[in-house]
PDB file of C-alpha atoms in Angstrom:
ATOM      1  CA  UNK C 145     -16.384 -17.941 -53.553  1.00  0.00           C
ATOM      2  CA  UNK C 146     -15.212 -14.330 -53.384  1.00  0.00           C
ATOM      3  CA  UNK C 147     -17.664 -13.646 -50.555  1.00  0.00           C
ATOM      4  CA  UNK C 148     -16.292 -16.585 -48.545  1.00  0.00           C
ATOM      5  CA  UNK C 149     -12.717 -15.433 -49.115  1.00  0.00           C
ATOM      6  CA  UNK C 150     -13.572 -11.916 -47.995  1.00  0.00           C
ATOM      7  CA  UNK C 151     -15.254 -13.246 -44.860  1.00  0.00           C
ATOM      8  CA  UNK C 152     -12.211 -15.382 -44.069  1.00  0.00           C
ATOM      9  CA  UNK C 153      -9.958 -12.378 -44.587  1.00  0.00           C
ATOM     10  CA  UNK C 154     -12.057 -10.193 -42.299  1.00  0.00           C
ATOM     11  CA  UNK C 155     -12.178 -12.924 -39.657  1.00  0.00           C
ATOM     12  CA  UNK C 156      -8.400 -13.417 -39.827  1.00  0.00           C
ATOM     13  CA  UNK C 157      -7.800  -9.685 -39.491  1.00  0.00           C
ATOM     14  CA  UNK C 158     -10.197  -9.395 -36.532  1.00  0.00           C
ATOM     15  CA  UNK C 159      -8.688 -12.443 -34.818  1.00  0.00           C
ATOM     16  CA  UNK C 160      -5.164 -11.088 -35.291  1.00  0.00           C
ATOM     17  CA  UNK C 161      -6.288  -7.738 -33.884  1.00  0.00           C
ATOM     18  CA  UNK C 162      -7.671  -9.408 -30.740  1.00  0.00           C
ATOM     19  CA  UNK C 163      -4.498 -11.420 -30.247  1.00  0.00           C
ATOM     20  CA  UNK C 164      -2.417  -8.268 -30.673  1.00  0.00           C
ATOM     21  CA  UNK C 165      -4.470  -6.368 -28.103  1.00  0.00           C
ATOM     22  CA  UNK C 166      -4.243  -9.258 -25.661  1.00  0.00           C
ATOM     23  CA  UNK C 167      -0.484  -9.502 -26.129  1.00  0.00           C
ATOM     24  CA  UNK C 168      -0.053  -5.754 -25.645  1.00  0.00           C
ATOM     25  CA  UNK C 169      -2.080  -5.891 -22.436  1.00  0.00           C
ATOM     26  CA  UNK C 170      -0.149  -8.862 -21.101  1.00  0.00           C
ATOM     27  CA  UNK C 171       3.158  -7.219 -22.030  1.00  0.00           C
ATOM     28  CA  UNK C 172       2.326  -3.934 -20.267  1.00  0.00           C
ATOM     29  CA  UNK C 173       4.904  -3.394 -17.591  1.00  0.00           C
ATOM     30  CA  UNK C 174       4.793  -1.119 -14.552  1.00  0.00           C
ATOM     31  CA  UNK C 175       8.318  -0.677 -13.214  1.00  0.00           C
ATOM     32  CA  UNK C 176       8.732   0.707  -9.734  1.00  0.00           C
ATOM     33  CA  UNK C 177       9.986   4.240  -9.251  1.00  0.00           C
ATOM     34  CA  UNK C 178      13.547   4.914  -8.161  1.00  0.00           C
ATOM     35  CA  UNK C 179      13.610   4.118  -4.416  1.00  0.00           C
ATOM     36  CA  UNK C 180      14.296   6.897  -1.949  1.00  0.00           C
ATOM     37  CA  UNK C 181      17.206   6.690   0.472  1.00  0.00           C
ATOM     38  CA  UNK C 182      15.489   5.304   3.561  1.00  0.00           C
ATOM     39  CA  UNK C 183      17.099   4.201   6.813  1.00  0.00           C
ATOM     40  CA  UNK C 184      17.147   0.439   7.424  1.00  0.00           C
ATOM     41  CA  UNK C 185      15.450   1.026  10.781  1.00  0.00           C
ATOM     42  CA  UNK C 186      12.366   2.297   8.952  1.00  0.00           C
ATOM     43  CA  UNK C 187      12.063  -1.039   7.185  1.00  0.00           C
ATOM     44  CA  UNK C 188      12.306  -2.829  10.539  1.00  0.00           C
ATOM     45  CA  UNK C 189       9.378  -0.728  11.771  1.00  0.00           C
ATOM     46  CA  UNK C 190       7.383  -1.482   8.617  1.00  0.00           C
ATOM     47  CA  UNK C 191       8.186  -5.197   8.954  1.00  0.00           C
ATOM     48  CA  UNK C 192       6.796  -5.251  12.504  1.00  0.00           C
ATOM     49  CA  UNK C 193       3.536  -3.772  11.213  1.00  0.00           C
ATOM     50  CA  UNK C 194       3.326  -6.156   8.248  1.00  0.00           C
ATOM     51  CA  UNK C 195       4.012  -9.166  10.491  1.00  0.00           C
ATOM     52  CA  UNK C 196       0.994  -8.206  12.611  1.00  0.00           C
ATOM     53  CA  UNK C 197      -1.338  -9.032   9.708  1.00  0.00           C
ATOM     54  CA  UNK C 198      -2.789 -12.530   9.357  1.00  0.00           C
ATOM     55  CA  UNK C 199      -2.085 -12.615   5.648  1.00  0.00           C
ATOM     56  CA  UNK C 200      -0.044 -14.548   3.131  1.00  0.00           C
ATOM     57  CA  UNK C 201       0.362 -11.573   0.783  1.00  0.00           C
ATOM     58  CA  UNK C 202       0.650  -7.882   1.602  1.00  0.00           C
ATOM     59  CA  UNK C 203       0.160  -5.550  -1.363  1.00  0.00           C
ATOM     60  CA  UNK C 204       1.848  -2.237  -0.593  1.00  0.00           C
ATOM     61  CA  UNK C 205       1.841   0.976  -2.600  1.00  0.00           C
ATOM     62  CA  UNK C 206       5.429   2.013  -3.232  1.00  0.00           C
ATOM     63  CA  UNK C 207       4.710   5.715  -2.755  1.00  0.00           C
ATOM     64  CA  UNK C 208       4.220   6.727   0.876  1.00  0.00           C
ATOM     65  CA  UNK C 209       1.439   8.859   2.305  1.00  0.00           C
ATOM     66  CA  UNK C 210       2.355  12.538   2.353  1.00  0.00           C
ATOM     67  CA  UNK C 211       1.136  16.095   2.631  1.00  0.00           C
ATOM     68  CA  UNK C 212      -1.516  15.402   5.247  1.00  0.00           C
ATOM     69  CA  UNK C 213      -1.936  13.441   8.452  1.00  0.00           C
ATOM     70  CA  UNK C 214      -4.969  12.800  10.622  1.00  0.00           C
ATOM     71  CA  UNK C 215      -3.077  13.251  13.876  1.00  0.00           C
ATOM     72  CA  UNK C 216      -4.492  15.895  16.238  1.00  0.00           C
ATOM     73  CA  UNK C 217      -4.990  16.384  19.977  1.00  0.00           C
ATOM     74  CA  UNK C 218      -7.717  13.730  20.124  1.00  0.00           C
ATOM     75  CA  UNK C 219      -5.552  11.051  18.541  1.00  0.00           C
ATOM     76  CA  UNK C 220      -2.548  12.073  20.641  1.00  0.00           C
ATOM     77  CA  UNK C 221      -4.686  11.545  23.728  1.00  0.00           C
ATOM     78  CA  UNK C 222      -5.794   8.129  22.421  1.00  0.00           C
ATOM     79  CA  UNK C 223      -2.199   7.092  21.724  1.00  0.00           C
ATOM     80  CA  UNK C 224      -1.070   8.258  25.184  1.00  0.00           C
ATOM     81  CA  UNK C 225      -3.783   6.266  26.949  1.00  0.00           C
ATOM     82  CA  UNK C 226      -2.197   3.235  28.679  1.00  0.00           C
ATOM     83  CA  UNK C 227       1.135   4.233  27.106  1.00  0.00           C
ATOM     84  CA  UNK C 228       2.894   6.532  29.592  1.00  0.00           C
ATOM     85  CA  UNK C 229       6.038   6.369  27.457  1.00  0.00           C
ATOM     86  CA  UNK C 230       4.391   7.921  24.407  1.00  0.00           C
ATOM     87  CA  UNK C 231       6.002  11.252  23.540  1.00  0.00           C
ATOM     88  CA  UNK C 232       3.473  13.729  22.083  1.00  0.00           C
ATOM     89  CA  UNK C 233       6.300  15.540  20.262  1.00  0.00           C
ATOM     90  CA  UNK C 234       6.318  12.611  17.839  1.00  0.00           C
ATOM     91  CA  UNK C 235       3.067  13.952  16.357  1.00  0.00           C
ATOM     92  CA  UNK C 236       4.864  17.075  15.135  1.00  0.00           C
ATOM     93  CA  UNK C 237       7.675  14.905  13.806  1.00  0.00           C
ATOM     94  CA  UNK C 238       5.158  12.810  11.867  1.00  0.00           C
ATOM     95  CA  UNK C 239       3.870  15.944  10.160  1.00  0.00           C
ATOM     96  CA  UNK C 240       7.409  17.097   9.397  1.00  0.00           C
ATOM     97  CA  UNK C 241       8.742  13.874   7.859  1.00  0.00           C
ATOM     98  CA  UNK C 242       5.684  13.430   5.657  1.00  0.00           C
ATOM     99  CA  UNK C 243       5.753  16.727   3.808  1.00  0.00           C
ATOM    100  CA  UNK C 244       6.937  14.909   0.688  1.00  0.00           C
ATOM    101  CA  UNK C 245       6.433  11.313  -0.452  1.00  0.00           C
ATOM    102  CA  UNK C 246       9.075   8.604  -0.325  1.00  0.00           C
ATOM    103  CA  UNK C 247       9.413   5.590  -2.608  1.00  0.00           C
ATOM    104  CA  UNK C 248       9.970   2.253  -0.905  1.00  0.00           C
ATOM    105  CA  UNK C 249      12.044  -0.701  -2.071  1.00  0.00           C
ATOM    106  CA  UNK C 250      11.806  -4.424  -1.366  1.00  0.00           C
ATOM    107  CA  UNK C 251      13.801  -4.419   1.873  1.00  0.00           C
ATOM    108  CA  UNK C 252      11.184  -5.792   4.259  1.00  0.00           C
ATOM    109  CA  UNK C 253      12.502  -8.493   6.582  1.00  0.00           C
ATOM    110  CA  UNK C 254       9.229 -10.294   7.273  1.00  0.00           C
ATOM    111  CA  UNK C 255       8.810 -13.892   8.341  1.00  0.00           C
ATOM    112  CA  UNK C 256       5.942 -15.483   6.462  1.00  0.00           C
ATOM    113  CA  UNK C 257       4.227 -12.786   4.388  1.00  0.00           C
ATOM    114  CA  UNK C 258       4.995 -12.022   0.757  1.00  0.00           C
ATOM    115  CA  UNK C 259       5.269  -8.247   0.331  1.00  0.00           C
ATOM    116  CA  UNK C 260       4.317  -7.017  -3.145  1.00  0.00           C
ATOM    117  CA  UNK C 261       5.262  -3.444  -3.956  1.00  0.00           C
ATOM    118  CA  UNK C 262       3.005  -1.808  -6.528  1.00  0.00           C
ATOM    119  CA  UNK C 263       3.677   1.444  -8.361  1.00  0.00           C
ATOM    120  CA  UNK C 264       1.291   4.368  -8.412  1.00  0.00           C
ATOM    121  CA  UNK C 265       1.129   4.014 -12.208  1.00  0.00           C
ATOM    122  CA  UNK C 266      -0.116   0.438 -11.981  1.00  0.00           C
ATOM    123  CA  UNK C 267      -2.780   1.304  -9.429  1.00  0.00           C
ATOM    124  CA  UNK C 268      -3.951   4.185 -11.607  1.00  0.00           C
ATOM    125  CA  UNK C 269      -4.121   1.801 -14.571  1.00  0.00           C
ATOM    126  CA  UNK C 270      -6.149  -0.780 -12.628  1.00  0.00           C
ATOM    127  CA  UNK C 271      -8.503   1.726 -11.004  1.00  0.00           C
ATOM    128  CA  UNK C 272      -9.129   3.878 -14.066  1.00  0.00           C
ATOM    129  CA  UNK C 273     -12.912   3.696 -13.592  1.00  0.00           C
ATOM    130  CA  UNK C 274     -13.089   5.240 -10.162  1.00  0.00           C
ATOM    131  CA  UNK C 275     -12.550   2.104  -8.061  1.00  0.00           C
ATOM    132  CA  UNK C 276     -15.533   0.359  -9.636  1.00  0.00           C
ATOM    133  CA  UNK C 277     -16.392  -3.287  -9.068  1.00  0.00           C
ATOM    134  CA  UNK C 278     -14.788  -4.124 -12.414  1.00  0.00           C
ATOM    135  CA  UNK C 279     -11.628  -2.330 -11.308  1.00  0.00           C
ATOM    136  CA  UNK C 280     -11.508  -4.434  -8.167  1.00  0.00           C
ATOM    137  CA  UNK C 281     -12.022  -7.603 -10.201  1.00  0.00           C
ATOM    138  CA  UNK C 282      -8.975  -6.625 -12.231  1.00  0.00           C
ATOM    139  CA  UNK C 283      -7.049  -5.951  -9.028  1.00  0.00           C
ATOM    140  CA  UNK C 284      -7.882  -9.420  -7.721  1.00  0.00           C
ATOM    141  CA  UNK C 285      -6.937 -10.987 -11.047  1.00  0.00           C
ATOM    142  CA  UNK C 286      -3.607  -9.165 -11.009  1.00  0.00           C
ATOM    143  CA  UNK C 287      -2.718 -10.079  -7.430  1.00  0.00           C
ATOM    144  CA  UNK C 288      -4.299 -13.518  -7.274  1.00  0.00           C
ATOM    145  CA  UNK C 289      -3.050 -16.648  -5.478  1.00  0.00           C
ATOM    146  CA  UNK C 290      -3.620 -15.032  -2.132  1.00  0.00           C
ATOM    147  CA  UNK C 291      -5.976 -16.135   0.608  1.00  0.00           C
ATOM    148  CA  UNK C 292      -5.958 -12.629   2.040  1.00  0.00           C
ATOM    149  CA  UNK C 293      -6.315 -10.504  -1.077  1.00  0.00           C
ATOM    150  CA  UNK C 294      -9.539  -9.186   0.460  1.00  0.00           C
ATOM    151  CA  UNK C 295      -7.279  -6.809   2.374  1.00  0.00           C
ATOM    152  CA  UNK C 296      -6.793  -4.847  -0.847  1.00  0.00           C
ATOM    153  CA  UNK C 297      -3.704  -2.665  -0.952  1.00  0.00           C
ATOM    154  CA  UNK C 298      -1.926  -0.731   1.771  1.00  0.00           C
ATOM    155  CA  UNK C 299       0.091   2.443   2.136  1.00  0.00           C
ATOM    156  CA  UNK C 300       2.516   3.618   4.826  1.00  0.00           C
ATOM    157  CA  UNK C 301       3.671   7.054   5.872  1.00  0.00           C
ATOM    158  CA  UNK C 302       7.300   7.833   6.601  1.00  0.00           C
ATOM    159  CA  UNK C 303       8.310   6.836  10.133  1.00  0.00           C
ATOM    160  CA  UNK C 304       8.468   9.382  12.959  1.00  0.00           C
ATOM    161  CA  UNK C 305      10.793   8.625  15.880  1.00  0.00           C
ATOM    162  CA  UNK C 306      11.594  10.018  19.277  1.00  0.00           C
ATOM    163  CA  UNK C 307      15.092  11.401  19.854  1.00  0.00           C
ATOM    164  CA  UNK C 308      16.868   8.089  20.515  1.00  0.00           C
ATOM    165  CA  UNK C 309      14.836   6.019  18.029  1.00  0.00           C
ATOM    166  CA  UNK C 310      13.324   3.723  20.637  1.00  0.00           C
ATOM    167  CA  UNK C 311       9.752   4.766  19.807  1.00  0.00           C
ATOM    168  CA  UNK C 312       8.079   5.105  16.430  1.00  0.00           C
ATOM    169  CA  UNK C 313       4.836   6.406  14.961  1.00  0.00           C
ATOM    170  CA  UNK C 314       3.455   5.461  11.544  1.00  0.00           C
ATOM    171  CA  UNK C 315       0.239   6.313   9.726  1.00  0.00           C
ATOM    172  CA  UNK C 316      -1.218   3.589   7.524  1.00  0.00           C
ATOM    173  CA  UNK C 317      -4.045   3.322   5.015  1.00  0.00           C
ATOM    174  CA  UNK C 318      -5.804   0.279   3.608  1.00  0.00           C
ATOM    175  CA  UNK C 319      -8.102   0.342   0.568  1.00  0.00           C
ATOM    176  CA  UNK C 320     -10.084  -2.864   0.137  1.00  0.00           C
ATOM    177  CA  UNK C 321     -13.142  -2.120  -2.008  1.00  0.00           C
ATOM    178  CA  UNK C 322     -15.462   0.499  -3.536  1.00  0.00           C
ATOM    179  CA  UNK C 323     -16.624   1.510  -0.051  1.00  0.00           C
ATOM    180  CA  UNK C 324     -14.031  -0.272   2.052  1.00  0.00           C
ATOM    181  CA  UNK C 325     -11.010   1.296   3.689  1.00  0.00           C
ATOM    182  CA  UNK C 326      -9.330   2.020   7.007  1.00  0.00           C
ATOM    183  CA  UNK C 327      -6.773   4.474   8.365  1.00  0.00           C
ATOM    184  CA  UNK C 328      -4.624   3.838  11.444  1.00  0.00           C
ATOM    185  CA  UNK C 329      -2.008   5.541  13.570  1.00  0.00           C
ATOM    186  CA  UNK C 330       0.347   2.865  14.890  1.00  0.00           C
ATOM    187  CA  UNK C 331       2.631   3.448  17.866  1.00  0.00           C
ATOM    188  CA  UNK C 332       5.581   1.117  18.440  1.00  0.00           C
ATOM    189  CA  UNK C 333       8.340   0.752  21.025  1.00  0.00           C
ATOM    190  CA  UNK C 334      11.662  -1.028  20.658  1.00  0.00           C
ATOM    191  CA  UNK C 335      12.137  -3.785  23.236  1.00  0.00           C
ATOM    192  CA  UNK C 336      15.350  -5.813  23.305  1.00  0.00           C
ATOM    193  CA  UNK C 337      16.078  -4.730  19.750  1.00  0.00           C
ATOM    194  CA  UNK C 338      12.629  -5.706  18.430  1.00  0.00           C
ATOM    195  CA  UNK C 339       9.871  -3.308  17.400  1.00  0.00           C
ATOM    196  CA  UNK C 340       6.593  -4.048  19.184  1.00  0.00           C
ATOM    197  CA  UNK C 341       3.209  -2.485  18.418  1.00  0.00           C
ATOM    198  CA  UNK C 342       1.862  -0.829  21.539  1.00  0.00           C
ATOM    199  CA  UNK C 343      -1.294   0.755  20.193  1.00  0.00           C
ATOM    200  CA  UNK C 344      -3.272   1.302  16.996  1.00  0.00           C
ATOM    201  CA  UNK C 345      -5.798   4.111  16.749  1.00  0.00           C
ATOM    202  CA  UNK C 346      -8.366   4.228  13.957  1.00  0.00           C
ATOM    203  CA  UNK C 347      -8.412   7.582  12.172  1.00  0.00           C
ATOM    204  CA  UNK C 348     -10.978   6.940   9.440  1.00  0.00           C
ATOM    205  CA  UNK C 349     -13.113   4.159   7.991  1.00  0.00           C
ATOM    206  CA  UNK C 350     -15.124   3.680   4.794  1.00  0.00           C
TER     207      UNK C 350
END
């Protein structure tokens, strides 16, 4: 009788422990960082890029790319090809405005895509095993209910403009799996008040 009671006690304790762990995990929150002061025009540029994706959900890292850019003479030449209006000086501006990271907020005016901002802390929590297959399973579980979740998550740089803000240049990154990723330089021009993508140049691929 005592043995049975002890077993029941141990089982109850173990079960309670599992429930507690599960509740703690479910309750774990990852608030976004304090947003940076960013011009509304930047969000219009970002929205034009997001709208170009055939997706129903766009997972975007809140923290922007910074400290390094892939742009060089080769990519400037690629961006200029078939775009006589491209201003090479924008490359230097891109380097300048991305010395330090920015933190985005949910101000994207997009038509049919749900934009989900994710903090750096949450991504570090999900990918704590070096972007393993299990990490990606957790990512998919976290951001489920999406036909296009195979895109993984994305990251933008700050926006570089020409002098009158009629042309823009943005660097983007997409991470979609253990050995899956893509970097782009995206050049846009403003036509009749609307940002239009004129060219995308691939900078890296995994």
